[in-house]
PDB file of C-alpha atoms and ligand atoms in Angstrom:
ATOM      1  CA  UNK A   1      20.565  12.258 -17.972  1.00  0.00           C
ATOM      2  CA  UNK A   2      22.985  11.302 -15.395  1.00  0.00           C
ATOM      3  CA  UNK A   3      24.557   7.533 -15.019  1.00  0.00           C
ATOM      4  CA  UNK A   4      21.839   6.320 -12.796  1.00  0.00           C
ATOM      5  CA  UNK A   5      19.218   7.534 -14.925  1.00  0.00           C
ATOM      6  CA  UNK A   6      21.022   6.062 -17.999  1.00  0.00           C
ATOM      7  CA  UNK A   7      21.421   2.575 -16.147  1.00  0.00           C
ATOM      8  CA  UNK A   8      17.768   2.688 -15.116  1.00  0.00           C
ATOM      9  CA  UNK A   9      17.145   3.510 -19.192  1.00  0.00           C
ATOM     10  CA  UNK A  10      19.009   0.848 -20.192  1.00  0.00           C
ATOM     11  CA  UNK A  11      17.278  -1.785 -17.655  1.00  0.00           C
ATOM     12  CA  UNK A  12      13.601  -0.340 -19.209  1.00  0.00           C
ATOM     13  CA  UNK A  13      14.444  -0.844 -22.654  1.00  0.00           C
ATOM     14  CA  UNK A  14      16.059  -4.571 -22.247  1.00  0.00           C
ATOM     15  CA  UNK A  15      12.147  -5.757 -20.637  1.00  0.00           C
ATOM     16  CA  UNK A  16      10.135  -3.309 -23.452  1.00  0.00           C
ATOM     17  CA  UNK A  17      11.781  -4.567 -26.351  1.00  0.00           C
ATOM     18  CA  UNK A  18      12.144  -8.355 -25.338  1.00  0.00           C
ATOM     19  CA  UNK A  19       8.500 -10.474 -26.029  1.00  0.00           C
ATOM     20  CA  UNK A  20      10.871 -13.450 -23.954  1.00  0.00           C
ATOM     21  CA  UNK A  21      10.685 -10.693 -20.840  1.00  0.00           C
ATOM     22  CA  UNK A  22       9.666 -12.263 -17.600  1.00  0.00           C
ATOM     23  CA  UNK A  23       7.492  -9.398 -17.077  1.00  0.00           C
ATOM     24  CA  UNK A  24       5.850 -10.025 -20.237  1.00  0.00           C
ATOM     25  CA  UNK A  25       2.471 -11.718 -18.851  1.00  0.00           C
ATOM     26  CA  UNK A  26      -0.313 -13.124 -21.145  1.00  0.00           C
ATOM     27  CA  UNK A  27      -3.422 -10.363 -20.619  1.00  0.00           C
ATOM     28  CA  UNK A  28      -0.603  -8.042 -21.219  1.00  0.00           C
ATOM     29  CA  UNK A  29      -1.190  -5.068 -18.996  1.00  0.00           C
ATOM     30  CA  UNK A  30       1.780  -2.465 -19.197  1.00  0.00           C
ATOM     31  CA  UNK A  31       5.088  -2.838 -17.651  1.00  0.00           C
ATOM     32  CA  UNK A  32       5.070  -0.010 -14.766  1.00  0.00           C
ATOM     33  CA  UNK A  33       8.823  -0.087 -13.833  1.00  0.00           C
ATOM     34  CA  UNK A  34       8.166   2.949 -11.537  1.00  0.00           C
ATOM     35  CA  UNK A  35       8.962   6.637 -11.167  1.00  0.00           C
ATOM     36  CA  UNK A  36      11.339   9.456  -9.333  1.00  0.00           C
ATOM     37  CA  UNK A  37      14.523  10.303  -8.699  1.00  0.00           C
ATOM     38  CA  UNK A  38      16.780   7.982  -9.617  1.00  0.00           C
ATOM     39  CA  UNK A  39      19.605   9.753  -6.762  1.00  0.00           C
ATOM     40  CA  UNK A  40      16.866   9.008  -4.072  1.00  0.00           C
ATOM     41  CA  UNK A  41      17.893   8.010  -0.635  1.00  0.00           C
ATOM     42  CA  UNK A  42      14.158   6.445   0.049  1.00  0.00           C
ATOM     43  CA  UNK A  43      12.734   3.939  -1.929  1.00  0.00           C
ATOM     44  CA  UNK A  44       9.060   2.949  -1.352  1.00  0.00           C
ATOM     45  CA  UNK A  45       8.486  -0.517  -2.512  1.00  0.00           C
ATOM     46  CA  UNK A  46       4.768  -1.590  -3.192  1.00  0.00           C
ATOM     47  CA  UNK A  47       2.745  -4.713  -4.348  1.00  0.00           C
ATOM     48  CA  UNK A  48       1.691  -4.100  -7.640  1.00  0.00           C
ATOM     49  CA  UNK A  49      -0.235  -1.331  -9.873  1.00  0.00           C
ATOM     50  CA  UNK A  50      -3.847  -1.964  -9.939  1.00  0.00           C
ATOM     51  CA  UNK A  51      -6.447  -0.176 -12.335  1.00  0.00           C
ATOM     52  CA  UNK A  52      -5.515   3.133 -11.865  1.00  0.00           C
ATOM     53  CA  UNK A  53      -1.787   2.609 -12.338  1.00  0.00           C
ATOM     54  CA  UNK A  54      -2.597   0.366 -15.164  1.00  0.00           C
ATOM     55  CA  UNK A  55      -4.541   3.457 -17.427  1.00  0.00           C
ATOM     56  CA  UNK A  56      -1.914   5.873 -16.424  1.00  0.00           C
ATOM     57  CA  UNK A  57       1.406   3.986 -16.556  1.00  0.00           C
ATOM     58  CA  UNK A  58       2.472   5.018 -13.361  1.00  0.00           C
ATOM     59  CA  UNK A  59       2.950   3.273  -9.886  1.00  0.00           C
ATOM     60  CA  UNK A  60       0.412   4.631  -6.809  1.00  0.00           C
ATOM     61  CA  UNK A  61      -1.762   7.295  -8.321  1.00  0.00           C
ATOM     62  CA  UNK A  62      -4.933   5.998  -7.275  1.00  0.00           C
ATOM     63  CA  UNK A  63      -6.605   6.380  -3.597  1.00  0.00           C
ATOM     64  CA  UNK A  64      -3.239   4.543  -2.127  1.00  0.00           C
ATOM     65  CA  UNK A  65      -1.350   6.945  -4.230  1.00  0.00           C
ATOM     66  CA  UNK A  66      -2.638  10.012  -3.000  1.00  0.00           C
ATOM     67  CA  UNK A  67      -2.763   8.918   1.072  1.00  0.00           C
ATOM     68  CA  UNK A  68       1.223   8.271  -0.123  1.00  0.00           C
ATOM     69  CA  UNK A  69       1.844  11.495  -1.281  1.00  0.00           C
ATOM     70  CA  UNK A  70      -0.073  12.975   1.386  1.00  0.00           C
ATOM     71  CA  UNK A  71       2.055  11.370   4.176  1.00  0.00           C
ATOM     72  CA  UNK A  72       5.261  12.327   2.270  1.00  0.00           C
ATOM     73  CA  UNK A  73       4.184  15.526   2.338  1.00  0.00           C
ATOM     74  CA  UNK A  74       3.832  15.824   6.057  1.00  0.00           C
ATOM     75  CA  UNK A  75       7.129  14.466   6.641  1.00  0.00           C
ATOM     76  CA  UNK A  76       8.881  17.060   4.189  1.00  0.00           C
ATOM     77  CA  UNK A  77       9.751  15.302   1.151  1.00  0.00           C
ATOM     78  CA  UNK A  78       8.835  16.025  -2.115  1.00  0.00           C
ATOM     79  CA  UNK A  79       7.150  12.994  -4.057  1.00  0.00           C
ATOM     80  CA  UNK A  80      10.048  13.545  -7.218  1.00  0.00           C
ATOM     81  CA  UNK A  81      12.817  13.265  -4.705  1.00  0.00           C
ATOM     82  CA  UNK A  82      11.791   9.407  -3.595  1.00  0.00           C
ATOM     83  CA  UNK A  83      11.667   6.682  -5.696  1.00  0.00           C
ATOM     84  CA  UNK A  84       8.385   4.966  -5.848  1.00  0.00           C
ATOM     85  CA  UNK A  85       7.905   1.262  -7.397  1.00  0.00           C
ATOM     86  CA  UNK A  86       6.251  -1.968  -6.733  1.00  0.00           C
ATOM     87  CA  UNK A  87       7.655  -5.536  -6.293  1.00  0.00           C
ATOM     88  CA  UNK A  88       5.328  -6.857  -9.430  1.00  0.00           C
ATOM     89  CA  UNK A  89       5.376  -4.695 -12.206  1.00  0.00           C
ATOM     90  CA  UNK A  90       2.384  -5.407 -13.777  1.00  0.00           C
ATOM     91  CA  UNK A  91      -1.014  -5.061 -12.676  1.00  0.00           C
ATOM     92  CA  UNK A  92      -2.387  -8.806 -11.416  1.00  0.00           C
ATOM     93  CA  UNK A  93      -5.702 -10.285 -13.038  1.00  0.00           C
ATOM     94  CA  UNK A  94      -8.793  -9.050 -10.650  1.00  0.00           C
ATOM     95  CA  UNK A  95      -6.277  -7.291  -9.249  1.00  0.00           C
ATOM     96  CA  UNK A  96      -5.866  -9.980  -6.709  1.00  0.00           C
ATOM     97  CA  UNK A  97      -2.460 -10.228  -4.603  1.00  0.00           C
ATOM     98  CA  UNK A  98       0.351 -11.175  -6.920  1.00  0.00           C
ATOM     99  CA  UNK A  99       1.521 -15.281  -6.742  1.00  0.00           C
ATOM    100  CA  UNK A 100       4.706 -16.673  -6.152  1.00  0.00           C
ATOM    101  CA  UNK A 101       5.776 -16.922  -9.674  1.00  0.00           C
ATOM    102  CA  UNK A 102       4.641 -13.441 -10.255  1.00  0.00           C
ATOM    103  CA  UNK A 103       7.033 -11.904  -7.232  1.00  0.00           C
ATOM    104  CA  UNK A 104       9.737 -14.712  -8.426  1.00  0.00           C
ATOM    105  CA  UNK A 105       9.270 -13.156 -12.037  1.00  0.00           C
ATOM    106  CA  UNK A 106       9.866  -9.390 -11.118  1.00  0.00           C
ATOM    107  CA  UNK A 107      12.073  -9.423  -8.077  1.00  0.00           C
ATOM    108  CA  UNK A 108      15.554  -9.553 -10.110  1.00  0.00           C
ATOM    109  CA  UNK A 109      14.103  -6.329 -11.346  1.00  0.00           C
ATOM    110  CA  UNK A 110      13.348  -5.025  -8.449  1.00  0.00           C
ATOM    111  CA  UNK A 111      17.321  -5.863  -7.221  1.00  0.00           C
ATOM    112  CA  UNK A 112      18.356  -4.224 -10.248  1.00  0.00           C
ATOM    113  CA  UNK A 113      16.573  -1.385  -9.738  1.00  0.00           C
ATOM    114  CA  UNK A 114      18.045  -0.957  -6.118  1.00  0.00           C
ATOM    115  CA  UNK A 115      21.509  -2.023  -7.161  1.00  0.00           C
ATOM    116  CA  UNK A 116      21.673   1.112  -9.331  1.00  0.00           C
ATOM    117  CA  UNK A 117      19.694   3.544  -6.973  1.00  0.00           C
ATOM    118  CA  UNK A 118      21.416   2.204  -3.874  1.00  0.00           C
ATOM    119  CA  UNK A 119      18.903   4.075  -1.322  1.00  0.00           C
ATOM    120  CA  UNK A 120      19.852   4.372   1.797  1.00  0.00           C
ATOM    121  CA  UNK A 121      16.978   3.527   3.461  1.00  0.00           C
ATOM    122  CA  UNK A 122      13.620   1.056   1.500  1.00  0.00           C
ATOM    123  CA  UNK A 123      10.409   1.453   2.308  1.00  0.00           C
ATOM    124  CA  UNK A 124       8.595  -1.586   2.008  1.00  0.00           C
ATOM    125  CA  UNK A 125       4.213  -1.105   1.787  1.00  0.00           C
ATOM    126  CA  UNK A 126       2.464  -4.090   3.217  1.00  0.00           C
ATOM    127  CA  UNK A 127       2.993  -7.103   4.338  1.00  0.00           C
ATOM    128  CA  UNK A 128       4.117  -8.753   0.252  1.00  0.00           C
ATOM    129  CA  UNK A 129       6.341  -6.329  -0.391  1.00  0.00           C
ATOM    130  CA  UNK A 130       8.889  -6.822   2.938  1.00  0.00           C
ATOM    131  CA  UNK A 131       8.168 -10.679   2.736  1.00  0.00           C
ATOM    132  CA  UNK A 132       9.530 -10.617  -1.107  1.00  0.00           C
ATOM    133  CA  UNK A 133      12.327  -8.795  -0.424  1.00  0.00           C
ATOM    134  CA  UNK A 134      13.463 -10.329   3.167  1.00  0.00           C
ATOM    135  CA  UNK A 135      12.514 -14.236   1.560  1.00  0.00           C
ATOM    136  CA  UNK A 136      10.173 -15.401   4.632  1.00  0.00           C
ATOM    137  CA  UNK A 137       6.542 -14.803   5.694  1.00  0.00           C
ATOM    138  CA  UNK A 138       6.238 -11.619   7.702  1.00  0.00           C
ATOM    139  CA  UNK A 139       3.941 -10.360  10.004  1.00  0.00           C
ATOM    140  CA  UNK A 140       3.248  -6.487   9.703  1.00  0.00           C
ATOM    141  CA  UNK A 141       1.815  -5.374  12.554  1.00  0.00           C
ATOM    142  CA  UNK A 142       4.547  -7.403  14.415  1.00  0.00           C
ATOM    143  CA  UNK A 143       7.481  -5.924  12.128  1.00  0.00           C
ATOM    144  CA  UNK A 144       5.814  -2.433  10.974  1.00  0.00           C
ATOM    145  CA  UNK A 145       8.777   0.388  11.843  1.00  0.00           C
ATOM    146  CA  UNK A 146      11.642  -1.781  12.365  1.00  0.00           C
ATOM    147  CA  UNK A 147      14.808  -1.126  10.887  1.00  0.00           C
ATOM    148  CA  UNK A 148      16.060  -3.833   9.059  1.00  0.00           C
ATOM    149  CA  UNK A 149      20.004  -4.219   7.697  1.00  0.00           C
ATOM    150  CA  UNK A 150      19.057  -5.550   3.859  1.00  0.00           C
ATOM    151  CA  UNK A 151      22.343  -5.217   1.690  1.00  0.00           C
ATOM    152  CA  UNK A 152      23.654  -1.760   1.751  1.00  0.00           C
ATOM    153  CA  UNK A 153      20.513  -0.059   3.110  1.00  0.00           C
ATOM    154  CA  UNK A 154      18.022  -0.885   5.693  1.00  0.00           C
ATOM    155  CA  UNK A 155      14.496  -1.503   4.951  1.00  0.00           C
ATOM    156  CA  UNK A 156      11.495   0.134   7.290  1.00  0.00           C
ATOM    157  CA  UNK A 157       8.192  -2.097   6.401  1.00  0.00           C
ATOM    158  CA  UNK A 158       5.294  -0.167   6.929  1.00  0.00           C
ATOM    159  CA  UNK A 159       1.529  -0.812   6.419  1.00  0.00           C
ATOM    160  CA  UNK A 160       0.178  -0.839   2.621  1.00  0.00           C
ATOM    161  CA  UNK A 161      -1.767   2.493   1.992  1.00  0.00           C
ATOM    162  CA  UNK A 162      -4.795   0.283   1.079  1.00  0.00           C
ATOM    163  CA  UNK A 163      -5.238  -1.166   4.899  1.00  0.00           C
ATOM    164  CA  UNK A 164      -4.920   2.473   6.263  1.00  0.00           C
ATOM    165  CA  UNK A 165      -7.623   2.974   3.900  1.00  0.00           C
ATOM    166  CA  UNK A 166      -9.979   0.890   5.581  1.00  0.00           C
ATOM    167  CA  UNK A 167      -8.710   0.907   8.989  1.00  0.00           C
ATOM    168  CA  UNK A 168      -8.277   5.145   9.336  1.00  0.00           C
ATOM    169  CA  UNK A 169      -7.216   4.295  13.110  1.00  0.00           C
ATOM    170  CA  UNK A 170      -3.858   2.889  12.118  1.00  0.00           C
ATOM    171  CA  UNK A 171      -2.765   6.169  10.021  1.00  0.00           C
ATOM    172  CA  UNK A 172      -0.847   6.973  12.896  1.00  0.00           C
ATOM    173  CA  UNK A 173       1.901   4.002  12.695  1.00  0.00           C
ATOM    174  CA  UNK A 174       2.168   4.323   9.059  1.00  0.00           C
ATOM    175  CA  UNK A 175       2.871   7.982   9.548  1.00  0.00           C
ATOM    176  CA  UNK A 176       5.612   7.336  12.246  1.00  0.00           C
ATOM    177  CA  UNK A 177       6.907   4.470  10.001  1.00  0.00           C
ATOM    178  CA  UNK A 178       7.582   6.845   7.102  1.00  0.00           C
ATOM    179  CA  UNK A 179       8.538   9.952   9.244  1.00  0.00           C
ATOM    180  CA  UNK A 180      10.767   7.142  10.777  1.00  0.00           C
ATOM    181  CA  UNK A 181      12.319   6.165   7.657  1.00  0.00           C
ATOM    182  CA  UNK A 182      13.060   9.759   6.095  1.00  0.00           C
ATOM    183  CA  UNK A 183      15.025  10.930   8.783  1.00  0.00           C
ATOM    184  CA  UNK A 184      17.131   7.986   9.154  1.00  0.00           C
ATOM    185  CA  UNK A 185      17.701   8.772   5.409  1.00  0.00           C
ATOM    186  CA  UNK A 186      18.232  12.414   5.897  1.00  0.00           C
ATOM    187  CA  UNK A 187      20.669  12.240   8.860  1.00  0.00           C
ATOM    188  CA  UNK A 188      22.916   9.309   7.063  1.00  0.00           C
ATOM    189  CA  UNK A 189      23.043  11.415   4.252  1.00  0.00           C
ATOM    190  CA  UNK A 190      24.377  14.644   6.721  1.00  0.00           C
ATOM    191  CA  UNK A 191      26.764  12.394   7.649  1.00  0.00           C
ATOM    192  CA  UNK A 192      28.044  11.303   4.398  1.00  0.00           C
ATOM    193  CA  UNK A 193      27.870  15.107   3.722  1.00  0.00           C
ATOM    194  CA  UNK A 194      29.862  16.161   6.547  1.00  0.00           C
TER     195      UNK A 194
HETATM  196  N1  URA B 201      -0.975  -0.556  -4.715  1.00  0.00           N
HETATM  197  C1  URA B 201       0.289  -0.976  -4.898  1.00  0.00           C
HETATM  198  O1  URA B 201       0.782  -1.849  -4.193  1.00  0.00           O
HETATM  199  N2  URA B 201       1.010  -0.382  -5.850  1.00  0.00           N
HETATM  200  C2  URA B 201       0.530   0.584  -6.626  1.00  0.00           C
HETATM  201  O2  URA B 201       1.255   1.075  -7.480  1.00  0.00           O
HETATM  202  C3  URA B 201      -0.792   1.001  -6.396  1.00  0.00           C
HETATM  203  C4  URA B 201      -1.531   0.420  -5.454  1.00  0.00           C
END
């Protein structure tokens, strides 16, 4: 296990063994921190697990999931070598978009979780993940593919699996959003190289 991994660990364990966790919520789904490499330069940032991710214990692995891993596939990246999380950690009642308190609840470990990672480039899916993390109501099809300084890194909102889903047509921006996003992350990490 290498530092990161260790610090990630370490983060885990202080929510899983505390009942006073503010991602302890009271019909007590499971915690779903999120998975991959923790040396990733491309984080993908979702809302929140819903049923599927709730049985397994693991963030998009439902029909979201796979259109994910699809995509990633056609732009050359392995799903192990990203890291792949949600702003909420735990799957929302009804599964109904998470409230305030709920994104005010898991957002500092959400920070954490990018303070240790430090991707180069985040991947924000749908319109609640970029507004948590930029602090401001957003509008996605106005903002979709931007790049957008945040700390360190920049973040690239893109469309939420879920609307490509139902709305097929748009698979095309959300493709060029993500094939965006990776090679910004794959050049600035030539250059570091170089
Ligand atoms: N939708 C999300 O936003 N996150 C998941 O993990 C699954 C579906």
């Amino acid at each position: 296990m290498n530092a990161k991994q260790e610090r990630l660990e370490e983060l885990y364990k202080k929510h899983r063994n505390n009942p006073h966790s503010p991602l302890i919520v009271d019909h007590n789904p499971r915690i779903i921190f999120g998975e991959g490499s923790a040396d990733a330069t491309v984080m993908f940032v979702g809302e929140a697990p819903g049923r599927d991710e709730d049985i397994q214990g693991r963030p998009f692995v439902g029909r979201s999931g796979q259109l994910l891993n699809k995509t990633l596939e056609k732009c050359g990246i392995a799903r192990p070598d990203v890291f792949i999380t949600n702003i909420v950690k735990t799957r929302p009642i009804n599964n109904r978009t998470p409230n305030e308190q709920e994104t005010a609840r898991s957002l500092p470990v959400l920070l954490e979780q990018i303070d240790i990672i430090k991707p180069t480039i985040i991947c924000t899916l749908g319109a609640c993940a970029a507004a948590a993390l930029l602090q401001k109501p957003i509008s996605i099809t106005k903002l979709h593919g931007y790049a957008i300084p945040f700390g360190n890194c920049i973040l690239v909102p893109t469309y939420h699996p879920a609307y490509i889903l139902r709305d097929p047509n748009s698979y095309q921006y959300f493709l060029a959003d993500i094939e965006f996003a990776i090679q910004m992350a794959k050049k600035a990490q030539k250059q570091t190289i170089v």
